[in-house]
Amino acid sequence: MTLVLFAANRDKWREYEASLKNALTQEGVVAQILHLDDAPPPGSVDWIVYAPNSTLKDFTPYTALKGVLNLWAGVEGIEGNRTLTAPLTRMVDGDLTQGMVEWVTGHVLRHHLGMDAQIANPECRWDPVPPPLARDRPVAILGLGALGGACGRALSALGFPVTGWSRSEKAIPGIRSVTGEDGLAAALAAAEIVVVLVPHTRSTEGLIDAARLAQMRRGAVLLNPARGAVIDDDALLDALDRGHLAHATLDTFRTEPLPEGHRFWTHPRITVTPHIASVTRPASAACVIAANIARGERGEPLLHLVDRSEALG
Ligand SMILES: NC(=O)c1ccc[n+]([C@@H]2O[C@H](COP(=O)([O-])OP(=O)(O)OC[C@H]3O[C@@H](n4cnc5c(N)ncnc54)[C@H](OP(=O)(O)O)[C@@H]3O)[C@@H](O)[C@H]2O)c1
């Protein structure tokens, strides 16, 4: 029998236990699934379903481990763990992607349509300034992976000219793909709305610094649903204070929850959303995990393997 260890907090276990058991049965995997607190002998564990806020940090005792399946898309909390030598997969799931597409599209449209001026209009001003059409509002997406690619396609379908920046060139209909330093500079300079969807790695830590912000157009808007550490907070505040950027909508932060009293909370040009752009939902995520375990048990290559070459730490 395959032994699966669920290494995340008890609340998550309550959310996932039934879905995971059901999904593994559907996949034909005969498995026992236990929570970390049940303390099964580590040497008998085949698979670990993992959340990076788990108390499990030392994988050394798990000598027969076939793989660790991260519940989240972001893996910066585990990929640098040197005690983990088994394969690591991350969450790529249709519902997760859909959530991000909706968050990004919603916030792009908010800024594109200038909705704030109508929502807060205390002087009841009749000010009929129509927004441009989407085709006249260039958007840049930094990161064209599972999430950035889907958001780019959705924005392109709405008519926005989309430029996407990634490590390797992509052929996605409707998206101008750019790479490298020059590609990033061109994407930032062309866009009126910039969406950050790169992972937090050694290469992307502080990516959006003072120099990159200066490359952005005056009056541009920045959306960051990726990871807080990709942005230099002080440089962002400075760019907003000077009016170089018109607004930043931030879903992720260097410290979460965003500390009380942090300037982001009250800055007139910042909107804070509490890391809700896209969440892993048990019903669909359990199917992704079970399908991957089934692949592994059949000796097939795992899906969504993490490239750990740029891992932090
Ligand atoms: N706020 C939320 O609720 C939430 C939810 C889920 C995920 N996230 C965040 O979203 C991030 C992206 O997720 P994903 O599933 O789209 O990841 P992904 O599929 O791994 O895509 C990452 C993209 O970033 C590009 N990239 C990585 N490093 C780069 C670098 N140094 N220079 C240029 N491009 C680089 C990759 O380029 P290549 O394709 O060329 O490799 C790829 O296109 C996650 O890592 C996570 O931090 C946030």
mmCIF file of C-alpha atoms and ligand atoms in Angstrom:
data_model
loop_
_atom_site.group_PDB
_atom_site.id
_atom_site.type_symbol
_atom_site.label_atom_id
_atom_site.label_comp_id
_atom_site.label_asym_id
_atom_site.label_seq_id
_atom_site.Cartn_x
_atom_site.Cartn_y
_atom_site.Cartn_z
ATOM 1 C CA MET A 1 0.000 0.000 0.000
ATOM 2 C CA THR A 2 1.202 3.499 -0.868
ATOM 3 C CA LEU A 3 1.707 5.773 2.143
ATOM 4 C CA VAL A 4 0.964 9.458 1.621
ATOM 5 C CA LEU A 5 1.850 11.970 4.339
ATOM 6 C CA PHE A 6 -0.070 15.239 4.510
ATOM 7 C CA ALA A 7 2.332 17.880 5.843
ATOM 8 C CA ALA A 8 0.267 20.992 6.326
ATOM 9 C CA ASN A 9 -1.654 22.360 9.272
ATOM 10 C CA ARG A 10 -4.729 20.658 10.760
ATOM 11 C CA ASP A 11 -7.147 23.141 9.156
ATOM 12 C CA LYS A 12 -5.840 22.253 5.714
ATOM 13 C CA TRP A 13 -6.068 18.545 6.608
ATOM 14 C CA ARG A 14 -9.752 18.987 7.434
ATOM 15 C CA GLU A 15 -10.245 20.685 4.052
ATOM 16 C CA TYR A 16 -8.288 18.117 2.039
ATOM 17 C CA GLU A 17 -8.659 14.729 3.712
ATOM 18 C CA ALA A 18 -11.884 13.604 2.018
ATOM 19 C CA SER A 19 -11.020 15.129 -1.396
ATOM 20 C CA LEU A 20 -7.582 13.518 -1.438
ATOM 21 C CA LYS A 21 -8.830 10.084 -0.400
ATOM 22 C CA ASN A 22 -11.551 10.263 -3.007
ATOM 23 C CA ALA A 23 -9.203 11.488 -5.764
ATOM 24 C CA LEU A 24 -6.643 8.740 -5.054
ATOM 25 C CA THR A 25 -9.386 6.112 -5.205
ATOM 26 C CA GLN A 26 -10.586 7.577 -8.510
ATOM 27 C CA GLU A 27 -7.012 7.279 -9.818
ATOM 28 C CA GLY A 28 -6.876 3.638 -8.729
ATOM 29 C CA VAL A 29 -4.136 4.243 -6.132
ATOM 30 C CA VAL A 30 -4.495 2.042 -3.057
ATOM 31 C CA ALA A 31 -3.170 4.408 -0.434
ATOM 32 C CA GLN A 32 -3.206 5.261 3.217
ATOM 33 C CA ILE A 33 -3.089 9.018 3.869
ATOM 34 C CA LEU A 34 -1.952 10.256 7.253
ATOM 35 C CA HIS A 35 -1.396 13.670 8.763
ATOM 36 C CA LEU A 36 2.091 14.645 9.932
ATOM 37 C CA ASP A 37 0.843 14.604 13.546
ATOM 38 C CA ASP A 38 0.013 10.890 13.143
ATOM 39 C CA ALA A 39 3.799 10.383 12.954
ATOM 40 C CA PRO A 40 4.085 7.336 10.690
ATOM 41 C CA PRO A 41 7.628 5.885 10.459
ATOM 42 C CA PRO A 42 9.376 8.305 8.049
ATOM 43 C CA GLY A 43 11.131 5.484 6.197
ATOM 44 C CA SER A 44 7.794 4.071 5.059
ATOM 45 C CA VAL A 45 6.419 7.303 3.538
ATOM 46 C CA ASP A 46 6.171 7.235 -0.270
ATOM 47 C CA TRP A 47 4.774 10.709 -0.999
ATOM 48 C CA ILE A 48 4.458 13.962 0.926
ATOM 49 C CA VAL A 49 1.734 16.489 0.157
ATOM 50 C CA TYR A 50 3.273 19.696 1.427
ATOM 51 C CA ALA A 51 2.473 23.285 2.333
ATOM 52 C CA PRO A 52 5.531 25.482 2.881
ATOM 53 C CA ASN A 53 4.201 26.655 6.257
ATOM 54 C CA SER A 54 4.393 23.045 7.489
ATOM 55 C CA THR A 55 6.519 22.257 10.539
ATOM 56 C CA LEU A 56 8.279 19.573 8.465
ATOM 57 C CA LYS A 57 11.612 21.064 7.409
ATOM 58 C CA ASP A 58 14.003 18.088 7.559
ATOM 59 C CA PHE A 59 13.353 15.471 4.878
ATOM 60 C CA THR A 60 16.431 13.393 5.730
ATOM 61 C CA PRO A 61 14.511 10.659 7.633
ATOM 62 C CA TYR A 62 12.192 10.080 4.644
ATOM 63 C CA THR A 63 14.552 7.646 3.003
ATOM 64 C CA ALA A 64 12.044 6.000 0.620
ATOM 65 C CA LEU A 65 10.410 9.231 -0.555
ATOM 66 C CA LYS A 66 9.278 9.207 -4.201
ATOM 67 C CA GLY A 67 8.267 12.856 -4.328
ATOM 68 C CA VAL A 68 6.943 15.957 -2.584
ATOM 69 C CA LEU A 69 3.830 17.559 -4.015
ATOM 70 C CA ASN A 70 3.532 21.219 -3.092
ATOM 71 C CA LEU A 71 -0.017 22.428 -2.502
ATOM 72 C CA TRP A 72 0.850 25.928 -3.716
ATOM 73 C CA ALA A 73 2.104 27.266 -7.036
ATOM 74 C CA GLY A 74 4.917 29.185 -5.316
ATOM 75 C CA VAL A 75 7.757 26.975 -4.072
ATOM 76 C CA GLU A 76 10.218 29.516 -2.660
ATOM 77 C CA GLY A 77 9.580 28.125 0.845
ATOM 78 C CA ILE A 78 10.765 24.610 -0.004
ATOM 79 C CA GLU A 79 12.797 24.515 -3.217
ATOM 80 C CA GLY A 80 16.015 25.628 -1.475
ATOM 81 C CA ASN A 81 15.698 22.940 1.226
ATOM 82 C CA ARG A 82 18.884 20.878 0.829
ATOM 83 C CA THR A 83 17.513 17.975 2.884
ATOM 84 C CA LEU A 84 14.997 17.372 0.107
ATOM 85 C CA THR A 85 16.535 15.255 -2.632
ATOM 86 C CA ALA A 86 13.335 13.622 -3.935
ATOM 87 C CA PRO A 87 11.522 15.248 -6.888
ATOM 88 C CA LEU A 88 9.450 18.342 -6.049
ATOM 89 C CA THR A 89 6.287 19.295 -7.930
ATOM 90 C CA ARG A 90 4.247 22.474 -7.643
ATOM 91 C CA MET A 91 0.559 23.195 -8.035
ATOM 92 C CA VAL A 92 -0.639 23.818 -11.576
ATOM 93 C CA ASP A 93 -4.398 23.617 -11.601
ATOM 94 C CA GLY A 94 -7.210 24.978 -13.730
ATOM 95 C CA ASP A 95 -9.072 26.538 -10.797
ATOM 96 C CA LEU A 96 -5.912 28.234 -9.526
ATOM 97 C CA THR A 97 -5.290 29.633 -12.986
ATOM 98 C CA GLN A 98 -8.902 30.760 -13.370
ATOM 99 C CA GLY A 99 -8.732 32.612 -10.041
ATOM 100 C CA MET A 100 -5.637 34.490 -11.164
ATOM 101 C CA VAL A 101 -7.135 35.320 -14.555
ATOM 102 C CA GLU A 102 -10.182 36.804 -12.817
ATOM 103 C CA TRP A 103 -8.120 38.824 -10.315
ATOM 104 C CA VAL A 104 -5.753 40.184 -12.976
ATOM 105 C CA THR A 105 -8.495 40.935 -15.491
ATOM 106 C CA GLY A 106 -10.618 42.647 -12.831
ATOM 107 C CA HIS A 107 -7.815 44.866 -11.599
ATOM 108 C CA VAL A 108 -6.589 45.678 -15.105
ATOM 109 C CA LEU A 109 -10.131 46.702 -16.068
ATOM 110 C CA ARG A 110 -10.489 48.799 -12.899
ATOM 111 C CA HIS A 111 -7.495 50.891 -13.909
ATOM 112 C CA HIS A 112 -8.216 50.812 -17.617
ATOM 113 C CA LEU A 113 -11.778 52.081 -17.156
ATOM 114 C CA GLY A 114 -10.832 54.536 -14.398
ATOM 115 C CA MET A 115 -13.545 53.075 -12.168
ATOM 116 C CA ASP A 116 -12.223 54.762 -9.010
ATOM 117 C CA ALA A 117 -13.298 58.190 -10.273
ATOM 118 C CA GLN A 118 -16.914 57.042 -10.474
ATOM 119 C CA ILE A 119 -16.923 54.962 -7.287
ATOM 120 C CA ALA A 120 -15.618 57.836 -5.146
ATOM 121 C CA ASN A 121 -17.257 61.003 -6.509
ATOM 122 C CA PRO A 122 -18.277 62.960 -3.384
ATOM 123 C CA GLU A 123 -18.825 66.203 -5.312
ATOM 124 C CA CYS A 124 -21.201 64.444 -7.742
ATOM 125 C CA ARG A 125 -19.297 65.746 -10.760
ATOM 126 C CA TRP A 126 -20.662 64.936 -14.205
ATOM 127 C CA ASP A 127 -17.351 64.373 -15.944
ATOM 128 C CA PRO A 128 -17.915 62.414 -19.145
ATOM 129 C CA VAL A 129 -14.377 61.383 -20.034
ATOM 130 C CA PRO A 130 -14.635 58.043 -21.836
ATOM 131 C CA PRO A 131 -11.717 55.662 -21.407
ATOM 132 C CA PRO A 132 -9.757 54.525 -24.451
ATOM 133 C CA LEU A 133 -10.528 51.131 -25.891
ATOM 134 C CA ALA A 134 -8.421 48.232 -24.649
ATOM 135 C CA ARG A 135 -6.515 48.174 -27.932
ATOM 136 C CA ASP A 136 -5.002 51.540 -26.969
ATOM 137 C CA ARG A 137 -3.880 50.379 -23.495
ATOM 138 C CA PRO A 138 -0.661 48.351 -23.733
ATOM 139 C CA VAL A 139 -0.143 45.800 -20.969
ATOM 140 C CA ALA A 140 3.041 43.964 -19.971
ATOM 141 C CA ILE A 141 3.062 40.667 -18.117
ATOM 142 C CA LEU A 142 6.325 39.686 -16.451
ATOM 143 C CA GLY A 143 6.284 35.890 -16.390
ATOM 144 C CA LEU A 144 4.484 33.878 -19.036
ATOM 145 C CA GLY A 145 4.041 30.591 -17.202
ATOM 146 C CA ALA A 146 0.873 28.771 -16.193
ATOM 147 C CA LEU A 147 -0.611 31.941 -14.671
ATOM 148 C CA GLY A 148 0.993 34.750 -16.691
ATOM 149 C CA GLY A 149 0.284 32.957 -19.971
ATOM 150 C CA ALA A 150 -3.393 32.491 -19.127
ATOM 151 C CA CYS A 151 -3.747 36.103 -17.958
ATOM 152 C CA GLY A 152 -2.033 37.312 -21.110
ATOM 153 C CA ARG A 153 -4.404 35.300 -23.293
ATOM 154 C CA ALA A 154 -7.449 36.649 -21.427
ATOM 155 C CA LEU A 155 -6.267 40.264 -21.722
ATOM 156 C CA SER A 156 -5.397 39.799 -25.369
ATOM 157 C CA ALA A 157 -8.887 38.380 -25.993
ATOM 158 C CA LEU A 158 -10.294 41.603 -24.519
ATOM 159 C CA GLY A 159 -8.242 43.579 -27.024
ATOM 160 C CA PHE A 160 -5.274 44.740 -24.922
ATOM 161 C CA PRO A 161 -1.930 44.701 -26.745
ATOM 162 C CA VAL A 162 0.019 42.328 -24.490
ATOM 163 C CA THR A 163 3.783 41.995 -24.217
ATOM 164 C CA GLY A 164 5.026 39.077 -22.126
ATOM 165 C CA TRP A 165 8.501 38.726 -20.621
ATOM 166 C CA SER A 166 9.953 35.340 -19.712
ATOM 167 C CA ARG A 167 13.265 33.468 -19.637
ATOM 168 C CA SER A 168 12.559 31.574 -22.841
ATOM 169 C CA GLU A 169 10.706 32.879 -25.875
ATOM 170 C CA LYS A 170 7.038 31.844 -26.135
ATOM 171 C CA ALA A 171 4.716 31.447 -29.106
ATOM 172 C CA ILE A 172 1.355 32.447 -27.628
ATOM 173 C CA PRO A 173 -1.159 33.894 -30.099
ATOM 174 C CA GLY A 174 -1.872 37.547 -29.298
ATOM 175 C CA ILE A 175 1.163 37.986 -27.044
ATOM 176 C CA ARG A 176 4.417 39.638 -28.079
ATOM 177 C CA SER A 177 7.075 37.542 -26.378
ATOM 178 C CA VAL A 178 10.287 39.215 -25.189
ATOM 179 C CA THR A 179 13.253 37.943 -23.180
ATOM 180 C CA GLY A 180 16.400 39.219 -21.502
ATOM 181 C CA GLU A 181 17.300 42.654 -20.129
ATOM 182 C CA ASP A 182 16.450 44.444 -23.356
ATOM 183 C CA GLY A 183 13.123 42.661 -23.599
ATOM 184 C CA LEU A 184 12.255 43.632 -20.029
ATOM 185 C CA ALA A 185 13.200 47.268 -20.630
ATOM 186 C CA ALA A 186 11.093 47.337 -23.802
ATOM 187 C CA ALA A 187 8.112 45.711 -22.074
ATOM 188 C CA LEU A 188 8.253 48.140 -19.138
ATOM 189 C CA ALA A 189 8.676 51.187 -21.362
ATOM 190 C CA ALA A 190 5.755 50.260 -23.614
ATOM 191 C CA ALA A 191 3.150 49.341 -21.000
ATOM 192 C CA GLU A 192 0.566 51.432 -19.197
ATOM 193 C CA ILE A 193 -0.275 48.493 -16.934
ATOM 194 C CA VAL A 194 2.399 46.039 -15.745
ATOM 195 C CA VAL A 195 1.434 42.709 -14.167
ATOM 196 C CA VAL A 196 4.116 40.796 -12.233
ATOM 197 C CA LEU A 197 3.754 37.016 -12.406
ATOM 198 C CA VAL A 198 7.292 35.686 -12.045
ATOM 199 C CA PRO A 199 8.158 33.354 -9.153
ATOM 200 C CA HIS A 200 10.369 34.521 -6.292
ATOM 201 C CA THR A 201 13.824 33.130 -7.049
ATOM 202 C CA ARG A 202 17.437 34.264 -6.778
ATOM 203 C CA SER A 203 17.067 35.973 -10.172
ATOM 204 C CA THR A 204 13.797 37.757 -9.469
ATOM 205 C CA GLU A 205 14.453 38.951 -5.877
ATOM 206 C CA GLY A 206 14.043 42.758 -6.013
ATOM 207 C CA LEU A 207 13.487 42.621 -9.784
ATOM 208 C CA ILE A 208 11.254 45.701 -9.736
ATOM 209 C CA ASP A 209 13.763 48.112 -8.247
ATOM 210 C CA ALA A 210 14.278 51.865 -8.705
ATOM 211 C CA ALA A 211 15.925 51.413 -12.109
ATOM 212 C CA ARG A 212 13.118 49.163 -13.436
ATOM 213 C CA LEU A 213 10.446 51.477 -12.036
ATOM 214 C CA ALA A 214 12.165 54.389 -13.802
ATOM 215 C CA GLN A 215 11.884 52.441 -17.069
ATOM 216 C CA MET A 216 8.101 52.345 -16.669
ATOM 217 C CA ARG A 217 5.946 55.019 -18.253
ATOM 218 C CA ARG A 218 4.943 58.008 -16.157
ATOM 219 C CA GLY A 219 1.410 57.357 -14.901
ATOM 220 C CA ALA A 220 1.659 53.581 -15.321
ATOM 221 C CA VAL A 221 -0.008 51.112 -12.962
ATOM 222 C CA LEU A 222 1.684 48.088 -11.365
ATOM 223 C CA LEU A 223 -0.130 44.911 -10.285
ATOM 224 C CA ASN A 224 1.751 42.380 -8.169
ATOM 225 C CA PRO A 225 -0.040 39.110 -7.484
ATOM 226 C CA ALA A 226 3.273 37.164 -7.621
ATOM 227 C CA ARG A 227 5.436 37.534 -4.512
ATOM 228 C CA GLY A 228 6.236 40.619 -2.412
ATOM 229 C CA ALA A 229 10.003 40.110 -2.566
ATOM 230 C CA VAL A 230 10.019 40.637 -6.328
ATOM 231 C CA ILE A 231 9.495 44.343 -5.619
ATOM 232 C CA ASP A 232 11.724 46.818 -3.797
ATOM 233 C CA ASP A 233 9.158 48.330 -1.413
ATOM 234 C CA ASP A 234 11.018 51.605 -0.788
ATOM 235 C CA ALA A 235 11.618 52.176 -4.484
ATOM 236 C CA LEU A 236 7.938 51.534 -5.180
ATOM 237 C CA LEU A 237 6.824 53.984 -2.478
ATOM 238 C CA ASP A 238 9.210 56.586 -3.869
ATOM 239 C CA ALA A 239 7.890 56.111 -7.439
ATOM 240 C CA LEU A 240 4.301 56.459 -6.179
ATOM 241 C CA ASP A 241 5.065 59.468 -3.954
ATOM 242 C CA ARG A 242 6.661 61.275 -6.892
ATOM 243 C CA GLY A 243 3.680 60.457 -9.089
ATOM 244 C CA HIS A 244 5.865 58.537 -11.516
ATOM 245 C CA LEU A 245 3.523 55.583 -11.043
ATOM 246 C CA ALA A 246 -0.205 56.295 -10.772
ATOM 247 C CA HIS A 247 -1.108 53.242 -8.683
ATOM 248 C CA ALA A 248 0.032 49.861 -7.410
ATOM 249 C CA THR A 249 -2.358 47.034 -6.590
ATOM 250 C CA LEU A 250 -0.540 44.527 -4.406
ATOM 251 C CA ASP A 251 -1.710 41.076 -3.373
ATOM 252 C CA THR A 252 1.574 39.746 -1.993
ATOM 253 C CA PHE A 253 4.053 41.218 0.467
ATOM 254 C CA ARG A 254 7.498 40.636 1.949
ATOM 255 C CA THR A 255 5.823 40.023 5.317
ATOM 256 C CA GLU A 256 2.360 38.452 5.425
ATOM 257 C CA PRO A 257 -0.031 39.357 6.878
ATOM 258 C CA LEU A 258 1.019 42.889 5.930
ATOM 259 C CA PRO A 259 2.002 44.400 9.323
ATOM 260 C CA GLU A 260 -0.267 46.922 10.991
ATOM 261 C CA GLY A 261 0.997 50.433 10.328
ATOM 262 C CA HIS A 262 2.802 49.489 7.105
ATOM 263 C CA ARG A 263 2.699 52.413 4.672
ATOM 264 C CA PHE A 264 1.105 50.254 1.993
ATOM 265 C CA TRP A 265 -2.100 50.058 4.050
ATOM 266 C CA THR A 266 -2.869 53.776 3.865
ATOM 267 C CA HIS A 267 -0.990 54.998 0.811
ATOM 268 C CA PRO A 268 -3.517 56.765 -1.453
ATOM 269 C CA ARG A 269 -1.976 55.201 -4.548
ATOM 270 C CA ILE A 270 -1.845 51.629 -3.246
ATOM 271 C CA THR A 271 -4.573 49.015 -3.097
ATOM 272 C CA VAL A 272 -3.886 46.061 -0.804
ATOM 273 C CA THR A 273 -5.593 42.731 -1.377
ATOM 274 C CA PRO A 274 -4.730 40.100 1.262
ATOM 275 C CA HIS A 275 -3.075 37.380 -0.844
ATOM 276 C CA ILE A 276 -6.370 36.278 -2.361
ATOM 277 C CA ALA A 277 -5.579 36.667 -6.059
ATOM 278 C CA SER A 278 -5.752 32.923 -6.479
ATOM 279 C CA VAL A 279 -6.044 30.132 -3.949
ATOM 280 C CA THR A 280 -5.617 26.382 -4.188
ATOM 281 C CA ARG A 281 -9.046 24.800 -3.886
ATOM 282 C CA PRO A 282 -9.210 21.286 -2.418
ATOM 283 C CA ALA A 283 -11.658 19.777 -4.927
ATOM 284 C CA SER A 284 -9.498 20.452 -7.970
ATOM 285 C CA ALA A 285 -6.063 20.485 -6.280
ATOM 286 C CA ALA A 286 -6.653 17.016 -4.798
ATOM 287 C CA CYS A 287 -7.255 15.674 -8.323
ATOM 288 C CA VAL A 288 -3.985 17.221 -9.572
ATOM 289 C CA ILE A 289 -2.052 15.676 -6.682
ATOM 290 C CA ALA A 290 -3.690 12.261 -6.962
ATOM 291 C CA ALA A 291 -3.103 12.169 -10.731
ATOM 292 C CA ASN A 292 0.578 12.920 -10.185
ATOM 293 C CA ILE A 293 0.933 10.252 -7.482
ATOM 294 C CA ALA A 294 -0.753 7.772 -9.828
ATOM 295 C CA ARG A 295 1.729 8.691 -12.562
ATOM 296 C CA GLY A 296 4.615 8.177 -10.163
ATOM 297 C CA GLU A 297 3.250 4.825 -9.002
ATOM 298 C CA ARG A 298 2.999 3.713 -12.653
ATOM 299 C CA GLY A 299 6.616 4.756 -13.182
ATOM 300 C CA GLU A 300 5.672 7.679 -15.446
ATOM 301 C CA PRO A 301 7.423 11.054 -15.180
ATOM 302 C CA LEU A 302 5.783 13.482 -12.754
ATOM 303 C CA LEU A 303 4.058 16.595 -14.066
ATOM 304 C CA HIS A 304 4.881 20.135 -12.870
ATOM 305 C CA LEU A 305 8.396 19.307 -11.674
ATOM 306 C CA VAL A 306 10.190 22.293 -10.166
ATOM 307 C CA ASP A 307 13.412 23.532 -11.751
ATOM 308 C CA ARG A 308 15.410 24.204 -8.564
ATOM 309 C CA SER A 309 18.440 25.781 -10.273
ATOM 310 C CA GLU A 310 17.479 29.322 -9.217
ATOM 311 C CA ALA A 311 16.248 28.360 -5.744
ATOM 312 C CA LEU A 312 16.744 30.806 -2.890
ATOM 313 C CA GLY A 313 18.841 29.852 0.124
HETATM 314 N N1 LIG B 1 -1.167 35.793 -5.193
HETATM 315 C C1 LIG B 1 -1.589 34.554 -5.310
HETATM 316 O O1 LIG B 1 -2.671 34.228 -4.826
HETATM 317 C C2 LIG B 1 -0.777 33.568 -6.077
HETATM 318 C C3 LIG B 1 -1.345 32.319 -6.409
HETATM 319 C C4 LIG B 1 -0.593 31.425 -7.160
HETATM 320 C C5 LIG B 1 0.696 31.767 -7.573
HETATM 321 N N2 LIG B 1 1.220 32.973 -7.239
HETATM 322 C C6 LIG B 1 2.583 33.351 -7.687
HETATM 323 O O2 LIG B 1 2.617 33.330 -9.102
HETATM 324 C C7 LIG B 1 3.885 32.838 -9.503
HETATM 325 C C8 LIG B 1 3.839 32.369 -10.946
HETATM 326 O O3 LIG B 1 3.104 31.151 -11.030
HETATM 327 P P1 LIG B 1 3.095 30.257 -12.350
HETATM 328 O O4 LIG B 1 2.332 29.050 -12.043
HETATM 329 O O5 LIG B 1 2.693 31.082 -13.523
HETATM 330 O O6 LIG B 1 4.658 29.924 -12.474
HETATM 331 P P2 LIG B 1 5.406 29.303 -13.733
HETATM 332 O O7 LIG B 1 4.485 28.489 -14.566
HETATM 333 O O8 LIG B 1 6.643 28.665 -13.197
HETATM 334 O O9 LIG B 1 5.796 30.574 -14.608
HETATM 335 C C9 LIG B 1 6.782 31.463 -14.219
HETATM 336 C C10 LIG B 1 7.118 32.354 -15.394
HETATM 337 O O10 LIG B 1 8.104 33.291 -14.953
HETATM 338 C C11 LIG B 1 9.206 33.251 -15.862
HETATM 339 N N3 LIG B 1 10.446 33.511 -15.149
HETATM 340 C C12 LIG B 1 10.932 32.867 -14.076
HETATM 341 N N4 LIG B 1 12.130 33.381 -13.745
HETATM 342 C C13 LIG B 1 12.390 34.336 -14.633
HETATM 343 C C14 LIG B 1 13.488 35.215 -14.826
HETATM 344 N N5 LIG B 1 14.544 35.193 -14.037
HETATM 345 N N6 LIG B 1 13.417 36.078 -15.864
HETATM 346 C C15 LIG B 1 12.344 36.100 -16.683
HETATM 347 N N7 LIG B 1 11.281 35.307 -16.555
HETATM 348 C C16 LIG B 1 11.314 34.434 -15.538
HETATM 349 C C17 LIG B 1 9.207 31.865 -16.439
HETATM 350 O O11 LIG B 1 9.891 31.878 -17.677
HETATM 351 P P3 LIG B 1 10.087 30.533 -18.549
HETATM 352 O O12 LIG B 1 8.703 30.099 -18.925
HETATM 353 O O13 LIG B 1 10.872 30.946 -19.721
HETATM 354 O O14 LIG B 1 10.771 29.570 -17.635
HETATM 355 C C18 LIG B 1 7.706 31.596 -16.585
HETATM 356 O O15 LIG B 1 7.232 32.134 -17.786
HETATM 357 C C19 LIG B 1 4.160 31.735 -8.477
HETATM 358 O O16 LIG B 1 5.541 31.444 -8.390
HETATM 359 C C20 LIG B 1 3.634 32.348 -7.203
HETATM 360 O O17 LIG B 1 4.678 33.049 -6.560
HETATM 361 C C21 LIG B 1 0.510 33.878 -6.499
#
